[in-house]
Short mmCIF file of C-alpha atoms in Angstrom, two decimals:
data_model
loop_
_atom_site.label_atom_id
_atom_site.label_comp_id
_atom_site.label_asym_id
_atom_site.label_seq_id
_atom_site.Cartn_x
_atom_site.Cartn_y
_atom_site.Cartn_z
CA MET A 607 10.38 31.77 80.76
CA LEU A 608 12.44 32.90 83.71
CA LEU A 609 14.12 29.60 84.53
CA GLU A 610 13.80 27.15 81.61
CA ASN A 611 17.25 26.16 80.30
CA LYS A 612 18.82 28.18 83.12
CA PHE A 613 17.72 26.48 86.33
CA TYR A 614 16.29 23.36 84.70
CA ARG A 615 16.11 21.65 81.32
CA ILE A 616 13.28 19.41 80.19
CA ILE A 617 14.50 15.93 79.23
CA LYS A 618 11.14 14.27 78.72
CA GLU A 619 7.51 15.34 78.71
CA GLU A 620 4.65 12.91 79.03
CA LYS A 621 0.93 13.44 79.38
CA THR A 622 -0.52 10.63 81.48
CA GLU A 623 -4.21 11.35 82.17
CA SER A 624 -6.42 14.21 81.09
CA ASP A 625 -5.17 16.65 83.74
CA SER A 626 -1.84 15.00 84.59
CA SER A 627 1.66 15.17 83.15
CA VAL A 628 5.09 13.93 84.09
CA TYR A 629 8.22 15.93 83.36
CA GLU A 630 11.75 14.64 83.66
CA LEU A 631 14.11 17.51 84.37
CA GLU A 632 17.79 18.07 84.66
CA LEU A 633 18.80 20.62 87.32
CA LEU A 634 21.54 22.77 85.82
CA PRO A 635 24.57 23.32 88.06
CA GLU A 636 25.83 26.29 86.04
CA CYS A 637 22.71 28.36 86.89
CA ASP A 638 23.68 31.84 88.09
CA VAL A 639 21.51 31.44 91.18
CA TYR A 640 24.10 29.17 92.83
CA ARG A 641 26.68 31.97 92.95
CA GLY A 642 24.59 33.44 95.75
CA HIS A 643 22.60 30.51 97.15
CA PHE A 644 24.98 29.84 98.76
CA PRO A 645 28.60 30.74 97.97
CA GLY A 646 30.50 27.42 97.83
CA LYS A 647 27.37 25.51 98.85
CA PRO A 648 24.83 25.14 96.04
CA VAL A 649 21.26 24.66 97.28
CA SER A 650 18.30 24.94 94.91
CA PRO A 651 16.13 27.82 96.14
CA GLY A 652 12.67 26.53 97.04
CA VAL A 653 11.11 29.46 95.22
CA CYS A 654 12.82 28.34 91.98
CA GLU A 655 11.12 24.96 92.38
CA ILE A 656 7.79 26.83 92.67
CA GLU A 657 8.58 28.84 89.53
CA THR A 658 9.51 25.60 87.73
CA VAL A 659 6.06 24.17 88.58
CA LYS A 660 4.45 27.35 87.23
CA GLU A 661 6.43 27.21 83.98
CA LEU A 662 5.53 23.55 83.43
CA ALA A 663 1.86 24.37 84.13
CA MET A 664 2.15 27.14 81.50
CA ARG A 665 3.29 24.54 78.95
CA VAL A 666 0.28 22.39 79.82
CA VAL A 667 -2.30 25.15 79.41
CA GLY A 668 -0.47 26.99 76.61
CA HIS A 669 -0.89 30.34 78.32
CA ARG A 670 1.04 32.61 80.69
CA LEU A 671 0.06 32.02 84.31
CA PHE A 672 0.17 34.03 87.53
CA ILE A 673 0.27 32.30 90.92
CA THR A 674 -2.57 33.81 92.94
CA THR A 675 -2.41 31.42 95.89
CA VAL A 676 0.00 28.89 97.32
CA ASN A 677 -2.30 26.90 99.58
CA GLN A 678 0.61 24.81 100.76
CA CYS A 679 4.09 24.08 99.49
CA ARG A 680 6.28 21.78 101.52
CA PHE A 681 10.02 21.46 100.97
CA ARG A 682 10.71 18.03 102.39
CA ALA A 683 14.40 17.78 101.50
CA VAL A 684 17.10 20.12 100.26
CA ALA A 685 17.55 19.75 96.50
CA SER A 686 20.58 20.74 94.44
CA PRO A 687 22.17 19.71 91.13
CA LEU A 688 24.70 17.74 93.19
CA VAL A 689 22.14 15.87 95.30
CA CYS A 690 19.57 15.28 92.55
CA PRO A 691 20.88 16.10 89.04
CA LYS A 692 17.70 14.60 87.57
CA VAL A 693 14.21 14.88 89.02
CA LYS A 694 10.65 14.08 88.03
CA VAL A 695 7.83 16.54 88.39
CA LEU A 696 4.31 15.11 88.57
CA LEU A 697 1.86 17.80 87.62
CA GLU A 698 -1.91 18.01 87.79
CA VAL A 699 -3.51 21.10 86.29
CA ALA A 700 -7.28 21.18 86.69
CA PRO A 701 -9.44 24.02 85.42
CA VAL A 702 -11.71 25.46 88.14
CA SER A 703 -13.27 28.37 86.28
CA GLU A 704 -12.66 30.45 83.17
CA GLY A 705 -8.89 31.08 83.00
CA SER A 706 -8.16 29.72 86.45
CA TYR A 707 -6.59 26.44 87.52
CA LYS A 708 -5.86 24.34 90.56
CA VAL A 709 -2.31 23.01 90.37
CA ILE A 710 -0.94 20.08 92.35
CA ALA A 711 2.68 19.05 91.84
CA SER A 712 5.54 17.15 93.39
CA MET A 713 9.25 16.99 92.63
CA ALA A 714 11.10 13.80 93.40
CA ASP A 715 13.77 11.36 92.28
CA ALA A 716 13.74 7.59 92.78
CA GLU A 717 14.38 7.88 96.53
CA ILE A 718 13.24 11.24 97.83
CA VAL A 719 10.32 13.63 97.50
CA TYR A 720 11.83 17.13 97.58
CA MET A 721 8.77 19.30 97.17
CA GLU A 722 4.98 19.14 97.22
CA PHE A 723 2.92 22.02 95.89
CA LYS A 724 -0.78 22.92 96.00
CA GLY A 725 -1.84 26.22 94.59
CA GLU A 726 -4.04 28.26 92.30
CA MET A 727 -2.97 29.99 89.12
CA LYS A 728 -4.78 32.16 86.64
CA GLU A 729 -4.13 33.21 83.08
CA CYS A 730 -2.42 36.57 82.70
CA ILE A 731 -4.07 39.22 80.60
CA VAL A 732 -1.17 40.57 78.57
CA MET B 434 17.19 52.36 109.25
CA LEU B 435 19.44 49.77 110.89
CA TYR B 436 21.14 48.19 107.85
CA ARG B 437 21.02 49.00 104.16
CA GLY B 438 22.58 47.99 100.86
CA GLU B 439 25.71 45.88 101.25
CA GLU B 440 25.42 45.97 105.04
CA ILE B 441 22.63 43.41 104.63
CA GLU B 442 25.39 40.88 103.84
CA ARG B 443 26.14 40.92 107.58
CA LEU B 444 22.61 39.60 108.27
CA ILE B 445 21.99 36.94 105.62
CA PRO B 446 24.10 34.27 103.89
CA GLN B 447 22.59 34.85 100.42
CA ARG B 448 24.69 36.81 97.92
CA ALA B 449 24.33 38.32 94.46
CA PRO B 450 22.56 37.66 92.18
CA ILE B 451 19.82 36.73 94.62
CA MET B 452 20.04 39.23 97.43
CA MET B 453 16.36 39.99 97.87
CA VAL B 454 16.49 42.46 100.79
CA ASP B 455 18.22 45.85 100.59
CA ALA B 456 17.03 47.43 103.83
CA PHE B 457 16.56 46.22 107.38
CA ILE B 458 14.51 49.08 108.71
CA ASP B 459 13.43 48.26 112.23
CA ALA B 460 13.02 45.43 114.74
CA LYS B 461 11.00 45.44 117.95
CA GLY B 462 10.27 42.26 119.86
CA GLU B 463 9.05 39.69 117.34
CA VAL B 464 8.27 42.17 114.55
CA ALA B 465 10.67 43.51 111.94
CA GLN B 466 10.41 45.73 108.86
CA THR B 467 12.49 45.23 105.74
CA GLY B 468 12.61 46.72 102.28
CA LEU B 469 13.57 46.07 98.67
CA GLU B 470 13.63 48.37 95.69
CA VAL B 471 12.70 46.38 92.58
CA LEU B 472 15.47 46.83 90.02
CA ALA B 473 15.27 45.70 86.40
CA SER B 474 18.50 43.73 86.95
CA ASN B 475 16.88 41.61 89.69
CA PHE B 476 17.27 37.86 88.98
CA PHE B 477 13.50 37.36 89.46
CA CYS B 478 12.34 40.25 87.24
CA GLU B 479 10.63 39.49 83.96
CA ASP B 480 8.91 41.95 81.61
CA GLY B 481 9.26 44.83 84.07
CA CYS B 482 7.73 42.98 87.03
CA LEU B 483 9.02 41.10 90.04
CA THR B 484 7.68 37.54 89.64
CA GLU B 485 5.98 35.43 92.34
CA PRO B 486 9.13 33.46 93.36
CA GLY B 487 10.93 36.79 93.81
CA ILE B 488 8.24 38.06 96.20
CA ILE B 489 8.27 34.83 98.23
CA GLU B 490 12.08 34.82 98.35
CA HIS B 491 12.03 38.45 99.49
CA ILE B 492 9.76 37.49 102.41
CA ALA B 493 11.94 34.45 103.25
CA GLN B 494 15.13 36.53 103.19
CA SER B 495 13.41 39.22 105.29
CA ALA B 496 12.83 36.55 107.94
CA SER B 497 16.41 35.35 107.49
CA ALA B 498 17.66 38.93 108.00
CA PHE B 499 15.59 39.16 111.19
CA ALA B 500 17.09 35.88 112.45
CA GLY B 501 20.54 37.21 111.50
CA TYR B 502 19.90 40.47 113.34
CA LYS B 503 18.87 38.57 116.48
CA ALA B 504 21.99 36.40 116.23
CA LEU B 505 24.27 39.46 115.86
CA CYS B 506 22.65 41.06 118.91
CA GLN B 507 23.75 37.99 120.89
CA ASP B 508 27.21 37.79 119.26
CA LEU B 509 26.27 34.52 117.55
CA PRO B 510 27.09 33.55 113.93
CA VAL B 511 24.43 34.34 111.34
CA PRO B 512 22.47 31.12 110.63
CA ILE B 513 21.61 29.59 107.25
CA GLY B 514 17.87 29.06 106.93
CA TYR B 515 15.84 27.17 104.34
CA ILE B 516 12.16 27.52 103.54
CA GLY B 517 10.42 24.46 104.99
CA GLU B 518 6.90 25.39 103.99
CA VAL B 519 4.93 28.17 102.35
CA LYS B 520 1.30 28.21 103.40
CA LYS B 521 -1.73 30.44 102.77
CA CYS B 522 0.30 32.61 100.46
CA HIS B 523 -1.66 35.15 98.45
CA ILE B 524 -0.18 37.26 95.71
CA TYR B 525 -2.43 40.14 94.76
CA ARG B 526 -0.29 41.72 92.07
CA LEU B 527 3.26 41.65 90.77
CA PRO B 528 5.35 44.66 91.86
CA LYS B 529 6.82 46.71 89.03
CA VAL B 530 10.39 47.82 88.48
CA GLY B 531 10.87 50.96 90.58
CA ASP B 532 8.39 49.89 93.29
CA ASN B 533 9.65 49.93 96.86
CA LEU B 534 8.57 46.84 98.78
CA LYS B 535 8.09 47.19 102.53
CA THR B 536 7.66 43.96 104.41
CA THR B 537 6.57 43.24 107.96
CA ILE B 538 7.76 39.96 109.45
CA THR B 539 6.15 38.61 112.60
CA MET B 540 8.01 35.70 114.16
CA GLY B 541 5.95 33.00 115.85
CA ALA B 542 6.83 29.89 117.78
CA GLU B 543 10.09 28.00 117.27
CA VAL B 544 10.08 24.22 117.69
CA ASN B 545 13.02 21.96 116.80
CA ARG B 546 14.81 24.67 114.81
CA VAL B 547 11.65 25.33 112.75
CA THR B 548 10.24 28.84 113.09
CA ILE B 549 6.74 29.80 112.00
CA LEU B 550 6.32 33.35 110.76
CA THR B 551 4.04 35.57 108.79
CA GLY B 552 5.04 38.15 106.22
CA VAL B 553 3.07 40.98 104.63
CA THR B 554 4.53 42.91 101.70
CA ARG B 555 3.22 46.33 100.73
CA VAL B 556 3.92 48.91 98.08
CA GLY B 557 2.85 52.18 99.67
CA GLU B 558 -0.45 51.35 101.41
CA GLU B 559 -1.30 48.49 99.05
CA THR B 560 -0.74 44.92 100.17
CA VAL B 561 0.81 42.98 97.27
CA ALA B 562 1.38 39.66 99.07
CA ASP B 563 0.92 37.96 102.40
CA THR B 564 1.96 34.53 103.57
CA SER B 565 2.67 32.19 106.39
CA MET B 566 5.98 30.32 106.27
CA LYS B 567 8.11 27.82 108.13
CA ILE B 568 11.86 28.38 108.09
CA PHE B 569 14.26 25.61 109.00
CA ILE B 570 17.47 26.84 110.61
CA GLU B 571 20.60 24.78 109.99
CA GLU B 572 22.85 24.12 112.98
#
């Protein structure tokens, strides 16, 4: 995993319905990414939030995944370990065909939705 | 070639370890060309490939470099931009270490500090990713 225990740490993992899970995450302020994004002004890169969704989806399906399509991903508010040290990711991973999944996710805390993701991922042939 | 290597720091606010553009090749009107050589040391590289977030960040920073270039041409400070939305993004394959990405950014309309743009990233003649994006520019 590119970002697990670097950009985020999983605090709690819960499967709710057949295709849905909830993850409680801690955003890690010591992540190297904040040295450059931006110097003296840590902002979580939106693309790291996308990668986080992918890595959580990989846990759900138990297989490496490749993002083939991002239908839409909205960044509604700027996230950072200072603004939102703990967040919840709601994740829905639905199989659409052999080895391919539709993934819907959001990242939020009690007050704010930071990110909403809709995309398609497929299993990597390694 | 207009800017390369560390000169890119004049165009964008991002710094190591996530500088995802190493060449600002050309700009005409609303279209610009940028580049990135995929190095094994890249923050977004895993198992010899540049991962999906790395490709999307490269396209976002290409747009940011274009905005920075336009600002410099008018003697204005280089703005900080955030990705507001990624839409209709297709990733066809992951670039490998050693690949040279060439990206074409086409700027669209700007409304309330939100700019719509499209980006196409190629390795040689092969398109590896294309996307539409909204970038929010901070005042």
